Amino acid sequence: MNARTLQATRCNGLTAQSSRPSRRRMAVRAAVEAPAAAEAPAKMSATDRVRLGQSDLMVSVCCLGTMTWGKQNTEQEAHEQLSYAFDYGLNFMDTAEMYPVPPTKETQGRTDRFIGSWMKNKKRDEIVLATKVAGYGQHNTYLRDNAQTVRVTREQIVESVD
């Protein structure tokens, strides 16, 4: 057997000494030849709902990011984007106490205020709002009422999301 034949034989799951496929190759071949339905989940649209982790929350596949509202986008633009997304079926949005970006003392929290003013006339139980708390930092003490160094503690998490 020449080198090219040996290489082709190995690529087909056979060994040079045997014409029988290995167990591993047989398992791979069985998986490849499985029915198409078992190969991949059905395609989802951005507004389809999926369970969020192990919670009972059902969220849209697409999560609306908000990090530019208050710096690159006005409150009116934020409201227009929110309304558009939710009118088309999204129910999930993401924010952070540091938003908008880039973070500054003057703009910090503006994104949350824009979301809050939009949500005043909405059904709160139909919206899933995820947020993030800032981690350790000595240069962003403006995030805390008493100018503390930012840390991830119970008290600071409560202050952040309050």
Short mmCIF file of C-alpha atoms in Angstrom, two decimals, residues 70 90 139 151:
data_model
loop_
_atom_site.label_atom_id
_atom_site.label_comp_id
_atom_site.label_asym_id
_atom_site.label_seq_id
_atom_site.Cartn_x
_atom_site.Cartn_y
_atom_site.Cartn_z
CA GLY A 70 -27.47 59.63 26.85
CA LEU A 90 -38.66 42.22 21.77
CA HIS A 139 -11.55 56.18 39.84
CA ARG A 151 -16.82 47.16 45.12
#
